[in-house]
Amino acid sequence: MTVEGGPELAPRIQLTASAYSLNTRSEGGNTLDQEYDQGGPGAGRTIIADAGAVNIAGTDGLTVEGSVGIGTTTPANKLTVKDSSNPTILIANTAINQEQSSRLSFGEGDYTNRMWIQYHGNTDERISINSDSYTNILTITRNTGNVGIGTTGPLSKLHIVNTPVTGAAAPASVYDALTIDSDSGNYINLRSSSSGTYSVGGIFFSDDVRGQGAITYQHRYNNVVVDKMFFNTNNAERMTIDGSGNVGIGTANPAYTLDVAGKIRSSSGGFVFPNGTEQTTAATGDITGVYPEPGEGLAGGGDVGEVTLSVADGGITTDKIADGTIVDADISSSAAISPGKISGTAWTSLNDGIGSNLDADKLDGLNSTDFLSTNNDYGRQGVATDLYEGSTKLTDKYVNVTGDTIYGNVSIDGNVGIGTPNPQSTLAVNGTITAREVVVTLEGWPDFVLKEGYPLMPLREVEQYIKQNKHLPAIPSEKEVLENGVSLGEMQSKLLQKVEELTLYMIEQNKKIEKLEKENEELKNRVSSLEGKNK
């Protein structure tokens, strides 16, 4: 075919004409049909490639003013793709260079105010959404599936980097990474299965070390219901709120509304206990666990006897504890207790021994080494470094009780003798001891007998040792026991060692017996077999 006197086209194309259509066919069998439907110039034009492909090479272009349909002859949009099995549009960059990027752009006619979706190949391998200023808006990485907003290299499933853009509305703070606006309130809901092995949610705060700070809630942990909220700083748990509303500081298991494992300091205002009464004058020195500022008060009250105060040198004076009744309260001081420091007209909670009325001179520290002084024999029922009757120091320091019961703890620095005046050990008893239980602490236990490689003495050598020494190896003889006594803890350990050795002997003998029984059974079977053959 030639066009307007030009050279013949090669390969040759066959032209056929029919009503309102022009059909071309190449020698290779490919067909390109262009049909003209009635209705005006260019109306209803359709280009159909029967086989092969329509190729437009070089700088040539294909302009379609209507709609394009792939897999359909009735495209509903400018480009409609239909297929019976997962229709796919492929945009690929075949060049082997740099990023090997492919993109799909959206914009206005003058190629401005546009955005595009771009695939970055090569080593980057990500899809990004970009603005016309080449600013990356959103990135999805291929290998990790991470999503980045404001970053091309997201390090987590959602990584947001906020950088204010000139001309755009800046966030409330330059440090804001995520802002959620609403006219009816905002909530962030971290959900997990309530029946799962682990039902845990939280927020971590960190820089280069993950989890330096955290707020976490555990409903269930390792199939155990926890129902606690934890607050962490510097990778350590600091505060806990349990399901009952108890708050623990320094403890993960608060037993009270506020449970603090540590010291509490009030820089102003003091402390108010349940009855709301405030003490206006603070004690001199530090109170163990509670540190009031000078000039500030320490509140008192509540259930009587529930608060114990230990005061440093300087003691407690009468003007620092308001009038009232103190029952079963402990007062300790490293300084002496002088007459002016403990006073009162009635101690109604004291048990027997001193009486119902107690004057200031009945408790009097005479010097740094004295503990108790009374005006009569009551001092003989006390325990002290020095005991006095009035101003006369007693020569003996024994504790004599002839009918009363001693309550509380007794601390003695030295040996204690019961039934003997000259104890040679920490506790010496000349008589019988009756106890519900005796616990002896040891530095070792003979489990080494049951470890692999223990040198168990052969029974023949044990027999020879017994014949020669008349007692078991490693067990003291009768003479040694009569001279030195027996250490209960050590003897219990040695006896257990012998029991474990005896167990090993029995196991060894049992193995030999089982072996002999097996051999005996085999011999019996052989004899029976021989007898059967001789019949």
Short mmCIF file of C-alpha atoms in Angstrom, two decimals:
data_model
loop_
_atom_site.label_atom_id
_atom_site.label_comp_id
_atom_site.label_asym_id
_atom_site.label_seq_id
_atom_site.Cartn_x
_atom_site.Cartn_y
_atom_site.Cartn_z
CA MET A 1 0.00 0.00 0.00
CA THR A 2 1.24 3.49 -0.81
CA VAL A 3 0.02 6.76 0.65
CA GLU A 4 -0.05 9.93 -1.54
CA GLY A 5 2.58 8.65 -3.98
CA GLY A 6 5.03 7.63 -1.33
CA PRO A 7 6.94 4.35 -1.25
CA GLU A 8 5.12 1.14 -0.72
CA LEU A 9 4.63 0.25 2.96
CA ALA A 10 6.39 -2.83 4.14
CA PRO A 11 5.19 -5.20 5.19
CA ARG A 12 2.17 -5.01 3.02
CA ILE A 13 -1.17 -4.22 4.62
CA GLN A 14 -4.43 -5.43 3.11
CA LEU A 15 -7.27 -2.91 3.16
CA THR A 16 -10.95 -3.89 2.97
CA ALA A 17 -13.92 -1.61 3.17
CA SER A 18 -17.44 -2.12 4.42
CA ALA A 19 -20.24 0.15 5.54
CA TYR A 20 -18.91 2.76 7.95
CA SER A 21 -15.62 0.86 8.58
CA LEU A 22 -12.05 0.56 7.34
CA ASN A 23 -10.31 -2.74 8.01
CA THR A 24 -6.55 -3.29 7.68
CA ARG A 25 -4.77 -6.60 7.86
CA SER A 26 -1.05 -7.30 7.72
CA GLU A 27 0.51 -10.29 6.06
CA GLY A 28 1.23 -11.67 9.55
CA GLY A 29 -2.46 -11.90 10.30
CA ASN A 30 -2.76 -8.98 12.75
CA THR A 31 -5.88 -6.88 12.31
CA LEU A 32 -6.53 -3.25 13.22
CA ASP A 33 -10.19 -2.23 12.76
CA GLN A 34 -11.44 1.35 12.91
CA GLU A 35 -15.21 1.63 12.76
CA TYR A 36 -17.18 4.81 12.12
CA ASP A 37 -20.65 4.74 13.54
CA GLN A 38 -23.39 7.03 12.40
CA GLY A 39 -24.10 10.07 14.46
CA GLY A 40 -21.61 12.64 13.28
CA PRO A 41 -17.88 12.93 12.68
CA GLY A 42 -15.83 10.82 15.08
CA ALA A 43 -18.83 9.48 16.96
CA GLY A 44 -18.49 6.00 18.42
CA ARG A 45 -15.03 5.31 17.07
CA THR A 46 -13.41 2.10 18.26
CA ILE A 47 -9.91 0.75 17.58
CA ILE A 48 -9.68 -3.03 17.97
CA ALA A 49 -6.46 -5.04 17.75
CA ASP A 50 -7.46 -8.61 16.92
CA ALA A 51 -4.06 -10.12 17.61
CA GLY A 52 -0.58 -9.05 18.57
CA ALA A 53 -0.17 -5.51 19.91
CA VAL A 54 -0.49 -1.86 18.98
CA ASN A 55 3.02 -0.39 19.17
CA ILE A 56 3.80 3.32 19.25
CA ALA A 57 7.55 3.83 19.09
CA GLY A 58 9.94 6.68 19.67
CA THR A 59 8.47 10.06 20.43
CA ASP A 60 5.10 9.22 18.88
CA GLY A 61 2.06 9.43 21.06
CA LEU A 62 -1.47 8.14 21.25
CA THR A 63 -4.14 10.67 22.09
CA VAL A 64 -7.59 9.48 23.08
CA GLU A 65 -10.25 12.10 23.65
CA GLY A 66 -12.83 9.58 24.72
CA SER A 67 -12.59 6.68 27.17
CA VAL A 68 -10.25 3.71 27.09
CA GLY A 69 -11.44 0.27 28.02
CA ILE A 70 -9.19 -2.70 28.69
CA GLY A 71 -11.15 -5.92 28.92
CA THR A 72 -14.39 -4.07 28.13
CA THR A 73 -15.94 -2.32 25.11
CA THR A 74 -18.03 -0.02 27.29
CA PRO A 75 -15.60 1.87 29.55
CA ALA A 76 -17.41 3.82 32.25
CA ASN A 77 -14.43 6.06 33.03
CA LYS A 78 -11.52 7.58 31.16
CA LEU A 79 -9.68 4.32 31.85
CA THR A 80 -11.57 1.17 32.77
CA VAL A 81 -9.80 -2.15 33.35
CA LYS A 82 -11.82 -5.34 33.70
CA ASP A 83 -10.78 -8.95 33.93
CA SER A 84 -12.31 -12.11 35.30
CA SER A 85 -9.24 -12.85 37.45
CA ASN A 86 -7.49 -10.12 39.48
CA PRO A 87 -7.00 -7.33 36.90
CA THR A 88 -3.60 -5.69 37.31
CA ILE A 89 -2.03 -2.51 35.94
CA LEU A 90 1.78 -2.64 35.86
CA ILE A 91 3.88 0.51 35.81
CA ALA A 92 7.54 -0.54 35.69
CA ASN A 93 10.87 1.15 35.06
CA THR A 94 13.07 -1.16 32.99
CA ALA A 95 16.15 1.01 33.26
CA ILE A 96 18.93 -0.26 35.53
CA ASN A 97 19.98 2.95 37.21
CA GLN A 98 19.69 4.77 40.50
CA GLU A 99 16.29 4.30 42.12
CA GLN A 100 14.47 2.67 39.16
CA SER A 101 11.39 4.64 40.18
CA SER A 102 7.89 4.46 38.68
CA ARG A 103 5.12 6.88 39.47
CA LEU A 104 1.46 7.71 39.00
CA SER A 105 0.80 11.47 39.09
CA PHE A 106 -2.34 13.46 39.86
CA GLY A 107 -2.51 17.18 39.16
CA GLU A 108 -3.89 20.13 37.25
CA GLY A 109 -3.50 20.74 33.53
CA ASP A 110 -0.42 22.92 33.86
CA TYR A 111 1.45 20.17 35.74
CA THR A 112 1.41 22.16 38.98
CA ASN A 113 -0.39 21.57 42.25
CA ARG A 114 0.10 17.86 41.81
CA MET A 115 0.77 14.81 43.94
CA TRP A 116 2.03 11.42 42.91
CA ILE A 117 2.41 7.87 44.12
CA GLN A 118 5.94 6.67 43.43
CA TYR A 119 7.66 3.30 43.70
CA HIS A 120 11.35 3.47 44.57
CA GLY A 121 13.23 0.38 43.43
CA ASN A 122 16.84 -0.74 43.73
CA THR A 123 17.93 -0.84 47.41
CA ASP A 124 15.22 1.57 48.63
CA GLU A 125 12.15 -0.54 47.82
CA ARG A 126 9.34 1.62 49.11
CA ILE A 127 6.17 3.34 47.94
CA SER A 128 5.77 7.02 48.73
CA ILE A 129 3.15 9.73 48.35
CA ASN A 130 4.77 13.06 47.45
CA SER A 131 3.67 16.64 46.90
CA ASP A 132 4.59 18.90 43.99
CA SER A 133 7.47 20.32 46.09
CA TYR A 134 9.05 16.86 46.18
CA THR A 135 8.16 16.61 49.85
CA ASN A 136 7.62 13.08 51.10
CA ILE A 137 4.25 12.81 52.81
CA LEU A 138 3.81 9.08 53.44
CA THR A 139 6.08 6.07 52.93
CA ILE A 140 5.37 2.32 53.03
CA THR A 141 8.46 0.08 53.01
CA ARG A 142 8.38 -3.18 51.03
CA ASN A 143 10.42 -5.45 53.31
CA THR A 144 9.10 -4.44 56.74
CA GLY A 145 5.66 -3.05 55.93
CA ASN A 146 6.43 -0.03 58.13
CA VAL A 147 4.50 3.19 57.50
CA GLY A 148 6.24 6.54 57.80
CA ILE A 149 4.65 9.97 57.90
CA GLY A 150 7.22 12.69 57.33
CA THR A 151 10.06 10.17 57.05
CA THR A 152 11.34 7.92 54.25
CA GLY A 153 12.85 5.40 56.67
CA PRO A 154 10.20 4.38 59.23
CA LEU A 155 11.65 2.36 62.12
CA SER A 156 8.36 0.98 63.47
CA LYS A 157 4.93 0.00 62.14
CA LEU A 158 3.90 3.69 62.39
CA HIS A 159 6.72 6.24 62.60
CA ILE A 160 5.69 9.90 62.57
CA VAL A 161 8.22 12.71 62.12
CA ASN A 162 6.78 16.21 62.35
CA THR A 163 8.55 19.08 60.56
CA PRO A 164 6.53 22.30 60.17
CA VAL A 165 6.23 23.40 56.51
CA THR A 166 6.57 27.08 55.57
CA GLY A 167 3.17 28.50 54.76
CA ALA A 168 1.30 25.66 56.43
CA ALA A 169 -0.43 25.79 59.80
CA ALA A 170 2.19 24.84 62.40
CA PRO A 171 1.28 22.42 65.22
CA ALA A 172 0.83 23.62 68.77
CA SER A 173 4.42 22.64 69.59
CA VAL A 174 7.44 21.84 67.45
CA TYR A 175 7.66 18.56 69.37
CA ASP A 176 4.14 17.41 68.42
CA ALA A 177 4.33 14.26 66.32
CA LEU A 178 0.64 13.33 66.34
CA THR A 179 -2.34 15.66 66.73
CA ILE A 180 -5.96 14.52 66.94
CA ASP A 181 -8.65 17.20 66.79
CA SER A 182 -12.29 16.77 67.72
CA ASP A 183 -15.10 18.96 69.01
CA SER A 184 -16.43 16.19 71.27
CA GLY A 185 -13.31 14.80 73.00
CA ASN A 186 -10.61 12.33 72.01
CA TYR A 187 -9.70 8.85 73.19
CA ILE A 188 -6.91 6.45 72.30
CA ASN A 189 -7.99 2.84 72.81
CA LEU A 190 -5.32 0.13 73.06
CA ARG A 191 -7.21 -3.16 72.94
CA SER A 192 -6.25 -6.79 73.35
CA SER A 193 -8.17 -10.00 73.95
CA SER A 194 -9.44 -10.31 77.52
CA SER A 195 -9.11 -14.10 77.34
CA GLY A 196 -5.61 -14.22 75.86
CA THR A 197 -2.51 -15.44 77.63
CA TYR A 198 -1.17 -11.88 77.64
CA SER A 199 -3.57 -8.91 77.72
CA VAL A 200 -1.13 -6.01 77.98
CA GLY A 201 -1.10 -2.51 76.51
CA GLY A 202 1.04 0.53 77.05
CA ILE A 203 2.91 3.58 75.83
CA PHE A 204 6.73 3.70 75.80
CA PHE A 205 8.84 6.86 75.97
CA SER A 206 12.46 6.55 74.87
CA ASP A 207 15.38 8.00 72.98
CA ASP A 208 18.04 5.50 71.95
CA VAL A 209 17.09 2.94 74.64
CA ARG A 210 13.59 1.52 74.19
CA GLY A 211 11.29 1.73 77.20
CA GLN A 212 13.17 4.22 79.39
CA GLY A 213 9.76 5.50 80.40
CA ALA A 214 6.47 3.62 80.12
CA ILE A 215 2.81 3.59 81.12
CA THR A 216 1.42 0.07 80.83
CA TYR A 217 -1.76 -1.72 81.84
CA GLN A 218 -1.91 -5.47 82.40
CA HIS A 219 -5.28 -7.18 82.52
CA ARG A 220 -3.85 -10.68 82.15
CA TYR A 221 -0.21 -11.78 82.22
CA ASN A 222 0.83 -15.40 81.57
CA ASN A 223 -2.82 -16.49 82.00
CA VAL A 224 -3.05 -14.82 85.44
CA VAL A 225 -5.43 -11.88 85.97
CA VAL A 226 -3.38 -8.86 87.11
CA ASP A 227 -5.53 -5.75 86.55
CA LYS A 228 -2.76 -3.27 87.36
CA MET A 229 -1.38 -0.10 85.80
CA PHE A 230 2.38 0.45 85.97
CA PHE A 231 4.44 3.64 85.61
CA ASN A 232 8.13 3.22 84.73
CA THR A 233 11.10 5.57 84.54
CA ASN A 234 14.69 4.72 83.61
CA ASN A 235 13.60 1.17 82.70
CA ALA A 236 12.38 0.48 86.25
CA GLU A 237 8.90 0.23 87.74
CA ARG A 238 8.16 3.21 90.03
CA MET A 239 4.43 3.33 90.73
CA THR A 240 1.56 0.82 90.58
CA ILE A 241 -2.22 1.21 90.73
CA ASP A 242 -4.04 -2.07 91.34
CA GLY A 243 -7.60 -3.04 90.48
CA SER A 244 -8.85 -1.92 93.92
CA GLY A 245 -7.47 1.59 93.48
CA ASN A 246 -4.53 1.09 95.84
CA VAL A 247 -1.47 3.11 94.84
CA GLY A 248 1.98 1.70 95.45
CA ILE A 249 5.18 3.74 95.21
CA GLY A 250 8.24 1.51 95.30
CA THR A 251 6.07 -1.59 95.63
CA ALA A 252 4.19 -3.57 92.98
CA ASN A 253 1.65 -4.95 95.48
CA PRO A 254 0.14 -2.06 97.46
CA ALA A 255 -1.90 -3.21 100.46
CA TYR A 256 -3.33 0.22 101.30
CA THR A 257 -4.82 3.19 99.48
CA LEU A 258 -1.28 4.65 99.46
CA ASP A 259 1.55 2.20 100.12
CA VAL A 260 5.05 3.70 100.02
CA ALA A 261 8.22 1.60 100.23
CA GLY A 262 10.62 4.38 101.15
CA LYS A 263 10.76 7.80 102.76
CA ILE A 264 8.20 10.59 102.45
CA ARG A 265 9.23 14.25 102.65
CA SER A 266 6.94 17.25 103.07
CA SER A 267 8.57 20.56 102.17
CA SER A 268 5.57 22.54 103.38
CA GLY A 269 2.25 21.98 105.07
CA GLY A 270 3.21 18.89 107.05
CA PHE A 271 1.11 15.73 107.11
CA VAL A 272 -2.51 15.26 108.13
CA PHE A 273 -3.53 11.90 109.56
CA PRO A 274 -7.12 10.58 109.52
CA ASN A 275 -8.53 12.80 112.29
CA GLY A 276 -7.31 15.95 110.50
CA THR A 277 -5.46 17.42 113.51
CA GLU A 278 -2.25 19.18 112.54
CA GLN A 279 0.78 19.48 114.84
CA THR A 280 2.18 23.00 114.46
CA THR A 281 5.71 22.44 115.83
CA ALA A 282 7.99 19.89 114.20
CA ALA A 283 10.24 17.62 116.25
CA THR A 284 13.94 18.40 116.41
CA GLY A 285 15.91 16.20 114.06
CA ASP A 286 14.73 13.78 111.43
CA ILE A 287 11.89 11.38 112.10
CA THR A 288 12.61 8.00 110.52
CA GLY A 289 10.67 7.78 107.29
CA VAL A 290 9.06 11.26 107.67
CA TYR A 291 11.02 14.50 107.24
CA PRO A 292 9.16 17.68 108.27
CA GLU A 293 10.74 20.99 107.35
CA PRO A 294 11.82 23.26 110.28
CA GLY A 295 8.87 25.28 111.49
CA GLU A 296 6.33 23.01 109.81
CA GLY A 297 4.02 20.65 111.63
CA LEU A 298 3.57 16.91 111.81
CA ALA A 299 -0.05 15.81 111.96
CA GLY A 300 -1.15 13.21 114.47
CA GLY A 301 -4.22 11.22 115.30
CA GLY A 302 -5.94 8.25 113.78
CA ASP A 303 -6.25 4.91 115.53
CA VAL A 304 -4.21 5.09 118.71
CA GLY A 305 -0.94 3.19 118.62
CA GLU A 306 -0.71 2.71 114.87
CA VAL A 307 2.14 5.18 114.34
CA THR A 308 5.66 4.57 115.66
CA LEU A 309 8.16 7.45 115.64
CA SER A 310 11.90 6.97 116.03
CA VAL A 311 13.64 10.28 116.77
CA ALA A 312 17.33 11.10 116.34
CA ASP A 313 19.55 12.61 119.05
CA GLY A 314 17.78 15.46 120.78
CA GLY A 315 14.77 13.46 121.85
CA ILE A 316 11.11 14.43 122.09
CA THR A 317 10.09 17.16 124.52
CA THR A 318 6.66 17.64 126.01
CA ASP A 319 5.90 20.70 123.91
CA LYS A 320 6.34 18.74 120.69
CA ILE A 321 3.67 16.14 121.33
CA ALA A 322 0.24 17.53 122.15
CA ASP A 323 -1.71 16.32 125.17
CA GLY A 324 -3.53 13.11 124.62
CA THR A 325 -3.36 9.40 125.29
CA ILE A 326 -0.68 7.26 123.65
CA VAL A 327 -1.35 3.54 123.90
CA ASP A 328 1.02 0.79 122.75
CA ALA A 329 3.28 3.27 120.95
CA ASP A 330 7.04 2.74 120.63
CA ILE A 331 9.37 5.65 121.47
CA SER A 332 13.06 5.09 120.81
CA SER A 333 15.98 7.49 121.01
CA SER A 334 19.75 7.22 120.81
CA ALA A 335 19.92 9.99 123.45
CA ALA A 336 19.08 9.65 127.13
CA ILE A 337 15.46 10.01 128.23
CA SER A 338 15.36 12.77 130.85
CA PRO A 339 12.56 13.56 133.34
CA GLY A 340 11.32 16.42 131.20
CA LYS A 341 10.96 14.31 128.10
CA ILE A 342 8.37 11.80 129.33
CA SER A 343 5.69 12.99 131.70
CA GLY A 344 2.08 12.30 132.45
CA THR A 345 -0.37 11.77 135.27
CA ALA A 346 -2.02 8.58 134.06
CA TRP A 347 -0.79 5.68 131.93
CA THR A 348 -3.90 3.57 131.81
CA SER A 349 -2.65 1.07 129.24
CA LEU A 350 0.36 -0.24 131.18
CA ASN A 351 0.11 -3.87 132.26
CA ASP A 352 1.37 -5.04 135.65
CA GLY A 353 4.68 -4.05 137.23
CA ILE A 354 4.73 -0.30 137.82
CA GLY A 355 1.16 0.66 138.60
CA SER A 356 -1.53 2.84 137.13
CA ASN A 357 0.05 6.18 138.09
CA LEU A 358 3.45 7.12 136.67
CA ASP A 359 5.30 10.30 137.64
CA ALA A 360 8.18 11.86 135.77
CA ASP A 361 10.79 10.65 138.27
CA LYS A 362 9.82 7.01 137.81
CA LEU A 363 11.47 6.94 134.40
CA ASP A 364 14.77 8.79 134.54
CA GLY A 365 17.93 8.36 132.43
CA LEU A 366 20.87 9.16 134.71
CA ASN A 367 23.62 9.04 132.09
CA SER A 368 24.41 7.69 128.65
CA THR A 369 24.90 4.11 129.89
CA ASP A 370 21.95 3.87 132.26
CA PHE A 371 18.61 2.56 131.11
CA LEU A 372 16.12 2.43 134.00
CA SER A 373 15.82 3.86 137.47
CA THR A 374 12.94 3.51 139.94
CA ASN A 375 12.32 4.49 143.54
CA ASN A 376 11.79 0.90 144.72
CA ASP A 377 12.23 -2.75 143.76
CA TYR A 378 10.51 -2.39 140.40
CA GLY A 379 13.91 -2.07 138.73
CA ARG A 380 14.78 -5.68 139.53
CA GLN A 381 12.20 -6.79 137.00
CA GLY A 382 13.73 -4.69 134.22
CA VAL A 383 16.57 -5.57 131.88
CA ALA A 384 19.38 -3.00 131.68
CA THR A 385 23.12 -2.38 131.67
CA ASP A 386 22.80 -0.82 135.14
CA LEU A 387 19.90 -1.03 137.61
CA TYR A 388 19.28 1.42 140.46
CA GLU A 389 17.21 1.57 143.62
CA GLY A 390 16.81 5.31 144.03
CA SER A 391 20.36 6.66 143.78
CA THR A 392 22.01 3.36 144.81
CA LYS A 393 23.42 1.26 142.01
CA LEU A 394 22.66 -2.45 142.25
CA THR A 395 25.67 -4.79 142.15
CA ASP A 396 23.86 -7.65 140.39
CA LYS A 397 22.48 -7.53 136.87
CA TYR A 398 20.36 -10.64 136.94
CA VAL A 399 16.75 -10.83 135.82
CA ASN A 400 14.62 -12.19 138.65
CA VAL A 401 10.98 -12.96 137.92
CA THR A 402 8.99 -14.65 140.69
CA GLY A 403 5.45 -14.68 139.42
CA ASP A 404 5.05 -12.18 136.63
CA THR A 405 5.42 -12.80 132.92
CA ILE A 406 7.92 -10.93 130.76
CA TYR A 407 6.35 -9.64 127.55
CA GLY A 408 8.21 -8.40 124.52
CA ASN A 409 11.67 -9.03 123.15
CA VAL A 410 14.75 -9.58 125.32
CA SER A 411 18.10 -8.65 123.79
CA ILE A 412 21.22 -9.74 125.68
CA ASP A 413 24.80 -9.06 124.63
CA GLY A 414 26.74 -12.03 126.05
CA ASN A 415 26.19 -15.63 127.16
CA VAL A 416 22.94 -16.72 128.79
CA GLY A 417 22.85 -19.44 131.42
CA ILE A 418 19.71 -21.25 132.56
CA GLY A 419 20.33 -23.40 135.63
CA THR A 420 24.05 -22.58 135.55
CA PRO A 421 25.88 -19.45 136.82
CA ASN A 422 28.82 -19.76 134.40
CA PRO A 423 27.56 -20.29 130.84
CA GLN A 424 30.37 -21.16 128.42
CA SER A 425 28.26 -20.83 125.28
CA THR A 426 25.74 -18.33 123.94
CA LEU A 427 22.93 -20.33 125.59
CA ALA A 428 23.76 -22.91 128.27
CA VAL A 429 20.90 -24.91 129.82
CA ASN A 430 21.44 -27.25 132.77
CA GLY A 431 18.28 -29.25 132.36
CA THR A 432 15.66 -30.27 129.84
CA ILE A 433 14.52 -28.05 126.97
CA THR A 434 10.93 -28.41 125.77
CA ALA A 435 10.07 -26.78 122.47
CA ARG A 436 7.57 -27.22 119.66
CA GLU A 437 10.32 -26.94 117.10
CA VAL A 438 14.07 -26.38 116.94
CA VAL A 439 15.61 -24.91 113.79
CA VAL A 440 19.36 -25.28 113.30
CA THR A 441 21.06 -23.30 110.55
CA LEU A 442 23.93 -25.03 108.76
CA GLU A 443 26.52 -24.03 106.19
CA GLY A 444 26.14 -27.22 104.16
CA TRP A 445 24.07 -30.36 103.59
CA PRO A 446 25.29 -33.80 102.43
CA ASP A 447 23.60 -33.81 99.03
CA PHE A 448 27.09 -34.27 97.59
CA VAL A 449 26.71 -37.99 98.35
CA LEU A 450 24.14 -38.31 95.56
CA LYS A 451 26.21 -36.46 92.97
CA GLU A 452 27.98 -38.31 90.15
CA GLY A 453 31.48 -39.47 91.08
CA TYR A 454 31.04 -39.61 94.87
CA PRO A 455 33.73 -42.02 96.25
CA LEU A 456 31.47 -44.54 97.98
CA MET A 457 33.54 -46.75 100.28
CA PRO A 458 33.28 -50.45 99.30
CA LEU A 459 31.32 -52.56 101.79
CA ARG A 460 34.36 -54.75 102.46
CA GLU A 461 36.33 -51.69 103.63
CA VAL A 462 33.36 -50.53 105.73
CA GLU A 463 33.31 -53.93 107.42
CA GLN A 464 37.03 -53.75 108.18
CA TYR A 465 36.65 -50.18 109.57
CA ILE A 466 33.80 -51.22 111.89
CA LYS A 467 35.76 -54.24 113.21
CA GLN A 468 38.73 -52.03 113.92
CA ASN A 469 37.06 -48.84 115.32
CA LYS A 470 33.66 -50.07 116.60
CA HIS A 471 31.78 -47.16 114.94
CA LEU A 472 30.86 -45.98 111.44
CA PRO A 473 33.28 -43.90 109.37
CA ALA A 474 32.90 -40.11 109.85
CA ILE A 475 30.76 -40.66 112.99
CA PRO A 476 32.23 -39.66 116.41
CA SER A 477 33.05 -42.45 118.83
CA GLU A 478 31.43 -42.92 122.23
CA LYS A 479 34.51 -41.46 123.92
CA GLU A 480 34.39 -38.30 121.79
CA VAL A 481 30.69 -37.82 122.53
CA LEU A 482 31.17 -38.20 126.30
CA GLU A 483 34.01 -35.68 126.29
CA ASN A 484 32.76 -33.06 123.85
CA GLY A 485 29.03 -33.63 123.51
CA VAL A 486 27.15 -33.72 120.22
CA SER A 487 26.45 -30.89 117.80
CA LEU A 488 22.83 -31.46 116.77
CA GLY A 489 23.16 -29.77 113.41
CA GLU A 490 26.42 -31.51 112.52
CA MET A 491 25.16 -34.89 113.75
CA GLN A 492 21.94 -34.57 111.73
CA SER A 493 24.05 -33.84 108.67
CA LYS A 494 26.34 -36.85 109.27
CA LEU A 495 23.41 -39.19 109.91
CA LEU A 496 21.75 -38.05 106.68
CA GLN A 497 25.06 -38.67 104.89
CA LYS A 498 25.04 -42.26 106.17
CA VAL A 499 21.38 -42.72 105.16
CA GLU A 500 22.19 -41.50 101.64
CA GLU A 501 25.25 -43.82 101.47
CA LEU A 502 23.07 -46.71 102.70
CA THR A 503 20.55 -45.88 99.96
CA LEU A 504 23.32 -46.06 97.34
CA TYR A 505 24.46 -49.43 98.76
CA MET A 506 20.89 -50.75 98.54
CA ILE A 507 20.54 -49.54 94.94
CA GLU A 508 23.83 -51.25 94.05
CA GLN A 509 22.80 -54.49 95.78
CA ASN A 510 19.39 -54.39 94.08
CA LYS A 511 21.07 -54.15 90.67
CA LYS A 512 23.21 -57.19 91.52
CA ILE A 513 20.15 -59.13 92.72
CA GLU A 514 18.22 -58.30 89.55
CA LYS A 515 21.19 -59.43 87.47
CA LEU A 516 21.45 -62.72 89.39
CA GLU A 517 17.70 -63.29 89.08
CA LYS A 518 17.93 -62.75 85.33
CA GLU A 519 20.88 -65.15 85.01
CA ASN A 520 19.06 -67.70 87.19
CA GLU A 521 15.97 -67.46 84.98
CA GLU A 522 18.10 -67.98 81.86
CA LEU A 523 19.74 -71.05 83.43
CA LYS A 524 16.35 -72.49 84.37
CA ASN A 525 15.15 -72.03 80.80
CA ARG A 526 18.25 -73.76 79.42
CA VAL A 527 17.85 -76.69 81.82
CA SER A 528 14.21 -77.05 80.86
CA SER A 529 15.17 -76.98 77.19
CA LEU A 530 17.83 -79.69 77.66
CA GLU A 531 15.47 -81.88 79.65
CA GLY A 532 12.90 -81.62 76.85
CA LYS A 533 15.42 -82.75 74.24
CA ASN A 534 16.52 -85.79 76.31
CA LYS A 535 13.01 -87.16 76.68
#
